[in-house]
Structures are given as C-alpha cells and as structure tokens.
Coordinates of N, CA, C and O and ligand atoms in Angstrom, one line a residue:
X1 N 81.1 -20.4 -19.3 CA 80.7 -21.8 -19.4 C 82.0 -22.6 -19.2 O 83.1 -22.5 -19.6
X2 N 81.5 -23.6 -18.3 CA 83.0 -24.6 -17.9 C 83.3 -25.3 -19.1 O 82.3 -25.7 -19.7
X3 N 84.4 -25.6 -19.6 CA 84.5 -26.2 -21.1 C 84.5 -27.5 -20.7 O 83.8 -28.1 -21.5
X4 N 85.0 -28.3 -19.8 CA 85.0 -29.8 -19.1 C 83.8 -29.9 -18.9 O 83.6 -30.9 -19.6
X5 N 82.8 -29.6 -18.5 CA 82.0 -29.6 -18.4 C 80.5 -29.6 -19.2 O 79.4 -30.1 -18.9
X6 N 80.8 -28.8 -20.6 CA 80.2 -28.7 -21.6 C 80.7 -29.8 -22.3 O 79.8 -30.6 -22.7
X7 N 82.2 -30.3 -22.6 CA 82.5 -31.5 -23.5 C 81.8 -32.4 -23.0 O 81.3 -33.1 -23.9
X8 N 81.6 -32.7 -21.9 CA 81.0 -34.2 -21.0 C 79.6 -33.9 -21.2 O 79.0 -35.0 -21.3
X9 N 79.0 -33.0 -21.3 CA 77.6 -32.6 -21.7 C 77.0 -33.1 -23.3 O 75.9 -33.6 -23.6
X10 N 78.1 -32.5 -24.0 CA 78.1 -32.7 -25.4 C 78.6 -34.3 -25.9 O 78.2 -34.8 -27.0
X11 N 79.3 -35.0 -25.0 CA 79.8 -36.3 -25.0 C 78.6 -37.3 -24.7 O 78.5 -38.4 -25.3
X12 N 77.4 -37.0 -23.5 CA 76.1 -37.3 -23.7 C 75.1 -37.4 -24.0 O 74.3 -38.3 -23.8
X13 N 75.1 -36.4 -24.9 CA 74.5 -35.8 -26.1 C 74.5 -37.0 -26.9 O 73.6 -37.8 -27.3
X14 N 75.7 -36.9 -27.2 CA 76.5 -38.2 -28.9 C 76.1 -39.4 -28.0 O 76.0 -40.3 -28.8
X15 N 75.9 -39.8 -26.9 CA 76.0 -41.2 -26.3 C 73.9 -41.0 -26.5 O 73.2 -41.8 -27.0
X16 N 73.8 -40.4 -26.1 CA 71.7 -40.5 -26.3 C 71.7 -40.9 -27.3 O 71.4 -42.1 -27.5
X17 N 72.0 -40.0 -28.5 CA 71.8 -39.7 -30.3 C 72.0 -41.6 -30.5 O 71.1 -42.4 -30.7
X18 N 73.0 -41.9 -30.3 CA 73.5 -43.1 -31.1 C 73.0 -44.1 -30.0 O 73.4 -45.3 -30.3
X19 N 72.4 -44.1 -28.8 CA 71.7 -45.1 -28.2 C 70.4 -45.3 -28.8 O 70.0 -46.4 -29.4
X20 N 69.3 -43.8 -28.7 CA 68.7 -43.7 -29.6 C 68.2 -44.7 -31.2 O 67.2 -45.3 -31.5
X21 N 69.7 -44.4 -31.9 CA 69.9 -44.9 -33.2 C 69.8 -46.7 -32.9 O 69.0 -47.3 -33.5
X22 N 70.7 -47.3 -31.9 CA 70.6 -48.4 -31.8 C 69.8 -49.0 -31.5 O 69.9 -50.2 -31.6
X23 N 68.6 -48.1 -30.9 CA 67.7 -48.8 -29.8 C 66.7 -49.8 -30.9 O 66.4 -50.8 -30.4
X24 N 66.3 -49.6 -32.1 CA 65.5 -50.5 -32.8 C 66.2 -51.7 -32.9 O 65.7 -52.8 -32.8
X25 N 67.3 -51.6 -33.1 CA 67.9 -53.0 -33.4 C 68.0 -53.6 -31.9 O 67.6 -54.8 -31.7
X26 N 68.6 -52.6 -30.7 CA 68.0 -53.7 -29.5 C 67.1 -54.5 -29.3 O 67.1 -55.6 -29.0
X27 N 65.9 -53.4 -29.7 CA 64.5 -54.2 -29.6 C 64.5 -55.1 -30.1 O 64.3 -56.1 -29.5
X28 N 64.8 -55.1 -31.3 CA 64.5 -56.3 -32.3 C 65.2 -58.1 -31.9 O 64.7 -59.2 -32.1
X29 N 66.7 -57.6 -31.1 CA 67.2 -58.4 -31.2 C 67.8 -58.6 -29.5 O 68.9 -59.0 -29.2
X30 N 66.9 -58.2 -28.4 CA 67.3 -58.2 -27.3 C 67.2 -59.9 -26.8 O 68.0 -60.2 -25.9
X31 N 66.4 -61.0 -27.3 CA 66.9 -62.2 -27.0 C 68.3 -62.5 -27.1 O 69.0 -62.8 -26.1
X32 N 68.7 -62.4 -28.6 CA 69.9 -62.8 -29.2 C 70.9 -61.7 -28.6 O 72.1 -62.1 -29.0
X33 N 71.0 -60.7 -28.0 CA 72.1 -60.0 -27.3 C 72.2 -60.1 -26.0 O 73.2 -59.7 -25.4
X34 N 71.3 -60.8 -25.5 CA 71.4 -61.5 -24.2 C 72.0 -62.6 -23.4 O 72.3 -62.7 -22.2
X35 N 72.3 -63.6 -25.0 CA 73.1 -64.4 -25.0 C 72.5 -65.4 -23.6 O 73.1 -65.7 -22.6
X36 N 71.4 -65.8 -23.9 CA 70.7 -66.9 -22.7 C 71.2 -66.3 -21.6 O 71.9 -67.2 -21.1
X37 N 71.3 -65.4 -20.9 CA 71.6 -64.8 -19.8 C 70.1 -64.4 -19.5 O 69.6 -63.8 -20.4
X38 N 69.6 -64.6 -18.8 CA 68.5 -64.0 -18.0 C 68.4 -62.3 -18.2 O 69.3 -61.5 -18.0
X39 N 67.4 -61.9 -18.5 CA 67.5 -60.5 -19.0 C 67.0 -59.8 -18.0 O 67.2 -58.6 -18.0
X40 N 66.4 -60.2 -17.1 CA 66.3 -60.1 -15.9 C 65.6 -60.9 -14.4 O 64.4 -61.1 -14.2
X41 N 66.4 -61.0 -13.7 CA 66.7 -61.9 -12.5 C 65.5 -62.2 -11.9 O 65.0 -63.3 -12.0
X42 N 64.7 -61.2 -11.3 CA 63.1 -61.3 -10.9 C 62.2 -61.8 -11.7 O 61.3 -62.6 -11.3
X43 N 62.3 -61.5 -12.9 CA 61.0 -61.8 -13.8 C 61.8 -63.4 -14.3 O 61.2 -64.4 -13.8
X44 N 62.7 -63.8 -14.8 CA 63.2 -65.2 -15.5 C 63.2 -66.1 -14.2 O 62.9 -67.2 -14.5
X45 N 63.5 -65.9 -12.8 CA 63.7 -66.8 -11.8 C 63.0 -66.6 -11.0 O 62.3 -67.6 -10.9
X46 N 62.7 -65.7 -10.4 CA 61.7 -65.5 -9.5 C 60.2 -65.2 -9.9 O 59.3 -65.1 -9.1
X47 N 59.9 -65.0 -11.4 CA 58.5 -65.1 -12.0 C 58.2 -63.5 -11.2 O 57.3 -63.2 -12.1
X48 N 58.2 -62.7 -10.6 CA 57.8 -61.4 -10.5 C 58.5 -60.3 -11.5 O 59.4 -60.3 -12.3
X49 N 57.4 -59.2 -11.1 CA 58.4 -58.2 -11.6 C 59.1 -57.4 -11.3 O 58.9 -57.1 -10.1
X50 N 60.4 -56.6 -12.0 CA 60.9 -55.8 -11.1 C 60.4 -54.5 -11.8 O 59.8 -54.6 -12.9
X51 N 60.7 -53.0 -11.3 CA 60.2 -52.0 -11.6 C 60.6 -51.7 -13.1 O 59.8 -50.9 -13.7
X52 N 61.4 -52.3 -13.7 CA 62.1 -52.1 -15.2 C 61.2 -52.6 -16.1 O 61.0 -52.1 -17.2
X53 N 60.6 -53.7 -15.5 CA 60.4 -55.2 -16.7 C 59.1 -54.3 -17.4 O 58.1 -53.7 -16.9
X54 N 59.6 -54.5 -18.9 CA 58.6 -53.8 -19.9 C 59.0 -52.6 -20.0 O 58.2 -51.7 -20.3
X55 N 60.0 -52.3 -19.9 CA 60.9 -50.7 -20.3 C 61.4 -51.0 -21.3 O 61.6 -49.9 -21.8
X56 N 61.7 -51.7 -21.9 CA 61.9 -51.7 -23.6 C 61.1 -51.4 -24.3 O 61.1 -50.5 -25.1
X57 N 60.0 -52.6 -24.1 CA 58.8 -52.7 -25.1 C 58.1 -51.4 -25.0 O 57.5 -51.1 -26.0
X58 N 58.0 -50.3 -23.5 CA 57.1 -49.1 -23.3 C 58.2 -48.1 -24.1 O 57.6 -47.4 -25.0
X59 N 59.4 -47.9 -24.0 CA 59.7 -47.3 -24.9 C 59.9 -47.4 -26.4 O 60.1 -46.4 -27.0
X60 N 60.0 -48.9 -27.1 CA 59.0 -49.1 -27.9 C 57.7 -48.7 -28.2 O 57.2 -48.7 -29.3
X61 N 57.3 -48.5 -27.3 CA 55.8 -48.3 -27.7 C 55.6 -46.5 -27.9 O 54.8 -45.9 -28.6
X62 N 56.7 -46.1 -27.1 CA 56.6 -44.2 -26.9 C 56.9 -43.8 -28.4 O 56.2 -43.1 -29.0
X63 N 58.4 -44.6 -29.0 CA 58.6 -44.6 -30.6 C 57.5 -44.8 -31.6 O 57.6 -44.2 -32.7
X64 N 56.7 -45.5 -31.3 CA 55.6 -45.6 -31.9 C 54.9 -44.8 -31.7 O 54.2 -44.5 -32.7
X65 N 54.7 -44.2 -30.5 CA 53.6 -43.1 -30.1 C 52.4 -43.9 -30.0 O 51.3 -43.6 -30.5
X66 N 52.6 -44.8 -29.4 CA 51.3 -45.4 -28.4 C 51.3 -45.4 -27.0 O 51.8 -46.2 -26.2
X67 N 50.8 -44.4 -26.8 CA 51.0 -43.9 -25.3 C 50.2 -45.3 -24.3 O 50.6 -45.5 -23.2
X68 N 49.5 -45.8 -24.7 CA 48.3 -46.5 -24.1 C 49.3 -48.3 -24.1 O 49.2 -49.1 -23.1
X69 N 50.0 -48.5 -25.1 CA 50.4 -49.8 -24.9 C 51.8 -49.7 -24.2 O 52.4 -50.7 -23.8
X70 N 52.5 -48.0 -24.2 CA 53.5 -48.0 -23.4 C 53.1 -47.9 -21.5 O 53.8 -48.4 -20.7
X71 N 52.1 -47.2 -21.4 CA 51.4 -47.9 -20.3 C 51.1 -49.0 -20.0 O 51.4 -49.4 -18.8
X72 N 50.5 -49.9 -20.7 CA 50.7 -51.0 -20.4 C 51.8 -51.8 -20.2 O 51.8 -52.9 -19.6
X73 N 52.6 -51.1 -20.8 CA 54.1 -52.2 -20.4 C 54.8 -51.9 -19.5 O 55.4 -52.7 -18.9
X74 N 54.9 -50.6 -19.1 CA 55.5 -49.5 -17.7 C 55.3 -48.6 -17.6 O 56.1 -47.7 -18.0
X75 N 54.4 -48.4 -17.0 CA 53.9 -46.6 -16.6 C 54.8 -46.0 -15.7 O 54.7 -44.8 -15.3
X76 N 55.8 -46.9 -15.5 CA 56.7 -46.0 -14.2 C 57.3 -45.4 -15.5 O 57.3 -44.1 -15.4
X77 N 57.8 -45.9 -16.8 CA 58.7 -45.4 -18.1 C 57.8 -44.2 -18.1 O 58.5 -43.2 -17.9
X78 N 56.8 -44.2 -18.3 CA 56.0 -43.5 -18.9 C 55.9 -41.7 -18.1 O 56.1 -40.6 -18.6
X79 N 55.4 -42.3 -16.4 CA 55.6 -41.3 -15.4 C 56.8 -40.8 -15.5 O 57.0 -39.6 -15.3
X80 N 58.0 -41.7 -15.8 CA 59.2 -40.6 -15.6 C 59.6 -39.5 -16.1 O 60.1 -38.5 -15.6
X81 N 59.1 -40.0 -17.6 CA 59.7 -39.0 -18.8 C 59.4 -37.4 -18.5 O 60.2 -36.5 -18.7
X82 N 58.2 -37.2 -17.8 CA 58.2 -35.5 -17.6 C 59.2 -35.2 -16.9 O 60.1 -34.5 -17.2
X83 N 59.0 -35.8 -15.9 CA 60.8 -36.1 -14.9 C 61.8 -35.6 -15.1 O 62.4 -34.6 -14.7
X84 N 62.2 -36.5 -16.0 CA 63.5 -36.7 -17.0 C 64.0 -35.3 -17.6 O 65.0 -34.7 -17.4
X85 N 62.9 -34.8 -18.6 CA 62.7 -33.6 -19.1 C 63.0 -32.5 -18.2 O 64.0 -31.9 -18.5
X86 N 62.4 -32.1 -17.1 CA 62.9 -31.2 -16.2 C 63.8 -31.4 -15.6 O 64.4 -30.3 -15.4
X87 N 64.4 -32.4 -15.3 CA 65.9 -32.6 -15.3 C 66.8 -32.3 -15.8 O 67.9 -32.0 -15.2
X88 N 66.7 -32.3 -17.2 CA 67.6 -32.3 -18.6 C 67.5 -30.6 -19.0 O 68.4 -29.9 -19.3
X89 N 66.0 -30.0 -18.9 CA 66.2 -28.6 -18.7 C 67.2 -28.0 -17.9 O 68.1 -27.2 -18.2
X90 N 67.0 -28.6 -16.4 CA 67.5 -28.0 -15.3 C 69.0 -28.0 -15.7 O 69.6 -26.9 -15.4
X91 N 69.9 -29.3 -16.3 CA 71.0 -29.5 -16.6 C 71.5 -28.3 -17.6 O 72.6 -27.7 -17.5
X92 N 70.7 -28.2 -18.5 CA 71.2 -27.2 -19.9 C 70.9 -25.6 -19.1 O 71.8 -24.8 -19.1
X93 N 69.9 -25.5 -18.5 CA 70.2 -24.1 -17.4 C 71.4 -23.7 -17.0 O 72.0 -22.8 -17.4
X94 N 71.8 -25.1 -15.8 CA 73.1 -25.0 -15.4 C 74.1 -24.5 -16.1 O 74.8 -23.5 -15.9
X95 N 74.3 -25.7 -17.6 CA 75.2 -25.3 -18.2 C 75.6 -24.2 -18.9 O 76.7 -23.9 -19.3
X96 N 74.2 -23.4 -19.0 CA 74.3 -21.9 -19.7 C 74.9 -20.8 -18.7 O 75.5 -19.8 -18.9
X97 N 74.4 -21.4 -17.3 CA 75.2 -20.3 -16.5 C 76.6 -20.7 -15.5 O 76.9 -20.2 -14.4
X98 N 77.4 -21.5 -16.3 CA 78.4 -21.8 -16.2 C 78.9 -22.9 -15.2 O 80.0 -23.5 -15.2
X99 N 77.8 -23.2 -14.2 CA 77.5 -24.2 -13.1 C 78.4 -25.6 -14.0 O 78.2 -26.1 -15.1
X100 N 79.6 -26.0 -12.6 CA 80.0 -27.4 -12.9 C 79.2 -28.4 -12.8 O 79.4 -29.3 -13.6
X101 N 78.5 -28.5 -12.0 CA 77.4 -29.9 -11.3 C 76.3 -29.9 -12.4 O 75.7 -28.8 -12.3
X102 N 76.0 -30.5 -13.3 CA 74.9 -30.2 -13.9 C 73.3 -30.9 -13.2 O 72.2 -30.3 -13.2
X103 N 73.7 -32.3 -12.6 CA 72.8 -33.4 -12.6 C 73.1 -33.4 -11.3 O 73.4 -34.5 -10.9
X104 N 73.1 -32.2 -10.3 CA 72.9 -32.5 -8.6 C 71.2 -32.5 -8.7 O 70.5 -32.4 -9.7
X105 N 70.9 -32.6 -7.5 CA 69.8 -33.1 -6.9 C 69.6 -33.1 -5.3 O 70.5 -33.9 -4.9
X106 N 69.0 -32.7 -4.5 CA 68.6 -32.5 -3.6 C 68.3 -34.3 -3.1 O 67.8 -35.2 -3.8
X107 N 68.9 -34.3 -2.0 CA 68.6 -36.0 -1.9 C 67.6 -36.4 -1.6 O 67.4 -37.6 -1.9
X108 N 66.5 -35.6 -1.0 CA 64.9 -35.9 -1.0 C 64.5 -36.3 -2.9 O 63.5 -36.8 -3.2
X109 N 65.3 -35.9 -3.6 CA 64.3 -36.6 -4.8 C 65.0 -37.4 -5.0 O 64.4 -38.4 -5.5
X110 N 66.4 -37.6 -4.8 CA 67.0 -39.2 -5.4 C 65.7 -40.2 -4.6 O 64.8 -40.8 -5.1
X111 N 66.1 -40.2 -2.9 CA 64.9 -41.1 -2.2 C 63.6 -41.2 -2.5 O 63.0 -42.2 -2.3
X112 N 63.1 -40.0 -3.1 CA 61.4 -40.0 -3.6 C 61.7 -41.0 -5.0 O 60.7 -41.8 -5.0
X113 N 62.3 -41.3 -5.8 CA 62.5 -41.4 -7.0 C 62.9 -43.2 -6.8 O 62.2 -44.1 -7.2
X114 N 64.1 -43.3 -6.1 CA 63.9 -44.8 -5.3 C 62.5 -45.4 -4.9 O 61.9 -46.4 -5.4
X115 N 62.0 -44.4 -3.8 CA 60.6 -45.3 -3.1 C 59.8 -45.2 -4.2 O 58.7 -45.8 -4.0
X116 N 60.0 -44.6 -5.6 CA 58.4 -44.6 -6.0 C 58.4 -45.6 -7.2 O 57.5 -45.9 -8.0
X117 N 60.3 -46.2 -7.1 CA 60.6 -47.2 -8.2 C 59.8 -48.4 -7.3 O 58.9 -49.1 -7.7
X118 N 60.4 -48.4 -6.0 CA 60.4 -49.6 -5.1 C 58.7 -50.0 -4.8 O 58.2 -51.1 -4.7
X119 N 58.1 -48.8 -4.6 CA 56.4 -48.9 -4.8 C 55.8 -49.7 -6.3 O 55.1 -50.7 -6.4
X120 N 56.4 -48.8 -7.3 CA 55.3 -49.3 -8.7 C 55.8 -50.9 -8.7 O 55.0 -51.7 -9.3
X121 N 56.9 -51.4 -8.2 CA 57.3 -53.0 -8.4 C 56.8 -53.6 -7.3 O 56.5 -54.8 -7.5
X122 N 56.6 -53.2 -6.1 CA 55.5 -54.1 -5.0 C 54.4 -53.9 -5.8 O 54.2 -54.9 -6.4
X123 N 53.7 -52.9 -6.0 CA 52.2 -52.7 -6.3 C 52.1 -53.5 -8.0 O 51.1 -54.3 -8.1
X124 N 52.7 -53.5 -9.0 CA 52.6 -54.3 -10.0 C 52.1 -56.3 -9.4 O 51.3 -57.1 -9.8
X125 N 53.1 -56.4 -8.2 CA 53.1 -57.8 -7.8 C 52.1 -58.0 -7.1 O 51.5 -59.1 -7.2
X126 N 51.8 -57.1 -6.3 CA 50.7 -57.5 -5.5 C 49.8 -57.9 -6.8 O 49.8 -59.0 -7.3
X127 N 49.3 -57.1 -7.3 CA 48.3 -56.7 -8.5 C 48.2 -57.7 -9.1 O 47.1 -58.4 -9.4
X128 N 49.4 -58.1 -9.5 CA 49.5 -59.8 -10.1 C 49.3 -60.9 -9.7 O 48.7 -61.6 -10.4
X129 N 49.6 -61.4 -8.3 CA 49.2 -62.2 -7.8 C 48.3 -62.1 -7.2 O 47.5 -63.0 -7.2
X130 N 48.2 -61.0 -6.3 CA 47.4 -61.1 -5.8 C 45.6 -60.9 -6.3 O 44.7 -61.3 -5.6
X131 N 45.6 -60.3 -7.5 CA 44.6 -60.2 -8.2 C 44.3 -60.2 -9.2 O 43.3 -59.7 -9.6
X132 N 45.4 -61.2 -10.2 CA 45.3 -61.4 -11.6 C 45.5 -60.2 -12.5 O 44.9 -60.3 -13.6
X133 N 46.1 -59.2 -12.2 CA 46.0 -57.8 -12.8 C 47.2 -57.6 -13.3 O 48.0 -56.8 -12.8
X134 N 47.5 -58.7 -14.6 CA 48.6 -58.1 -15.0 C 48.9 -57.2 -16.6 O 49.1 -57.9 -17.6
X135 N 48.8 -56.1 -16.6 CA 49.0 -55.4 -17.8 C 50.3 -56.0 -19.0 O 50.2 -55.9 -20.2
X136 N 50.9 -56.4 -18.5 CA 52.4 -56.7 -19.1 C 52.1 -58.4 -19.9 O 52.3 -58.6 -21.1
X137 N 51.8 -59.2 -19.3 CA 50.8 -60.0 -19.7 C 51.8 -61.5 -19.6 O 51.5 -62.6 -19.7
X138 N 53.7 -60.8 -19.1 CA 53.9 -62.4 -19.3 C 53.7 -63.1 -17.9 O 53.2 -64.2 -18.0
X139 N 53.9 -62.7 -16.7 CA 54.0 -63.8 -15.8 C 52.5 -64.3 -14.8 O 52.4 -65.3 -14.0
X140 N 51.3 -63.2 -15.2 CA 50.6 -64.0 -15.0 C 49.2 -65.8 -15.2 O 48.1 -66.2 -15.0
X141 N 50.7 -66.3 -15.9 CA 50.2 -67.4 -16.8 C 51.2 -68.4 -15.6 O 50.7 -69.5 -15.2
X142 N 52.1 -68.0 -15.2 CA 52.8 -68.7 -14.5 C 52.3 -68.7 -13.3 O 52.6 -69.7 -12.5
X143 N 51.7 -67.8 -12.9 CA 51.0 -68.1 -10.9 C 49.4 -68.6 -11.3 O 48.6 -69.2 -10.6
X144 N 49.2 -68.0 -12.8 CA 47.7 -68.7 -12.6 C 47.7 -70.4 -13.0 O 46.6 -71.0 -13.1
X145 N 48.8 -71.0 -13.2 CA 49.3 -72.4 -13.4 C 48.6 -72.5 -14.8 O 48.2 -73.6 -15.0
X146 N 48.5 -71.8 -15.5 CA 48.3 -72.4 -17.0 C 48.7 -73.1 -17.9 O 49.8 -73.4 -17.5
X147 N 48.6 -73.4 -18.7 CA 49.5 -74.1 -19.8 C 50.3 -73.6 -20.2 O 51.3 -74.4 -20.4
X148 N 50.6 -72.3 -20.6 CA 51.3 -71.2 -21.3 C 52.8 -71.1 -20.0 O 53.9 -70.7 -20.4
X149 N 52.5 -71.3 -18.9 CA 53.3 -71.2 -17.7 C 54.8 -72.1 -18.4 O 56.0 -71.7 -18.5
X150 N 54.4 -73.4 -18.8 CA 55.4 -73.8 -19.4 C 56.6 -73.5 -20.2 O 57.8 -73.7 -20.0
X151 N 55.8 -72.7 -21.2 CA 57.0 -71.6 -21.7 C 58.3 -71.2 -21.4 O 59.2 -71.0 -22.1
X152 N 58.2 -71.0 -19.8 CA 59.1 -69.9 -19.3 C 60.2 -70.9 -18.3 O 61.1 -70.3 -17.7
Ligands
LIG1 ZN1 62.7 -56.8 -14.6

C-alpha cells in the first residue's frame, strides 16, 4: 500500500466525517453564511435552475431519509449517490492493492457525468417554463408572474 497515498485517503475520510458533522448547521444557517452573496447565480439572477439548485435541501432530505422529498429537490443528488458509492468502492479497491490513482476514470464517464449534469438542468427548465413543472417549488412563481414572484 502507497503510504502518501493512503494518508490523502485517510485525510478525506476526516474531511467527509466533519463535513458531514457540519452539514446541519449549514443547512440551518446557509442564508446567514452566504453573507447576501447570491447562493447561486442562475437561480438568484437569472430565475432558472442550475443542475445543483436543491442539493442541500435533497441531501437534507436523504438525512432524514425521505427519499421522495429528496427527489423532489434533486434527483440528479439522488441518481448520483449509487455512482458515488461505486466510485468510492472502486477507490478503497485501489487502495488495498496498492494502486497510486485512486479516483481515475476513463474519460467517457467524466463526459457522460457532465452531459447528464448539463441534461437534468435544461430538462428541469424546460419543465418549468415551459410547462409549469416545477418540483423544487421556488422559481416557478416568478415566470408564472405571481404575487409570491416579488419575494425574490
Ligand atoms: Zn443553482
């Protein structure tokens, strides 16, 4: 086993665990750590979404273990995680058989993994404007000119 390579492994590890740990209090307090900065550029200025928007609250919702309202906030969050998981096996593989690279990848999946971010954020928008179909629930108030539009 590469020992640089296991420490950077294990240095990961401690960086999840204690992201993890933090992440309720993000939630809680992601206005106020935002510091009126736009939390994100598409959804606060441009009123769409981008492939992220609702990746907090879905993984909120996964901590809760509501699979159904973490869908509703991002199913791309939701689709990834098996992903993720085979990834993170494939890495601890590596690292058991002494392999430096843990997190290569064949560049057909980096690109598959791009286009299918760059897909679920056209098709959320179409969906929304174009057909009032918004699961996430904030910016269709804003193209349907409602009152609530004001808010934002
Ligand atoms: Zn966003």
């Amino acid at each position: 086993m590469n020992r640089k390579t296991a420490k950077r492994f294990l240095l990961l590890h401690i960086a999840a665990v204690a992201a993890a740990l933090l992440f309720p209090l993000y939630a809680r307090f992601a206005d106020f750590l935002s510091f009126g900065l736009p939390k994100c550029l598409l959804h606060d200025v441009f009123y769409v979404y981008c492939p992220l928007c609702g990746g907090t609250r879905a993984v909120e919702a996964l901590l809760r273990l509501n699979l159904t309202d973490a869908l509703r906030c991002n199913a791309l969050v939701v689709a990834a995680l098996p992903f993720a998981l085979v990834f993170y096996l494939r890495a601890w593989r590596r690292l058991l058989r002494g392999e430096s690279s843990l997190w290569r990848a064949p560049a057909w999946v980096w690109i598959a993994a791009v286009s299918v971010m760059v897909l679920f954020g056209v098709a959320r928008n179409v969906l929304m404007i174009g057909f009032g179909i918004d699961p996430l629930g904030d910016l269709w108030p804003v193209w349907n000119g409602s009152p609530r539009a004001c808010a934002y």
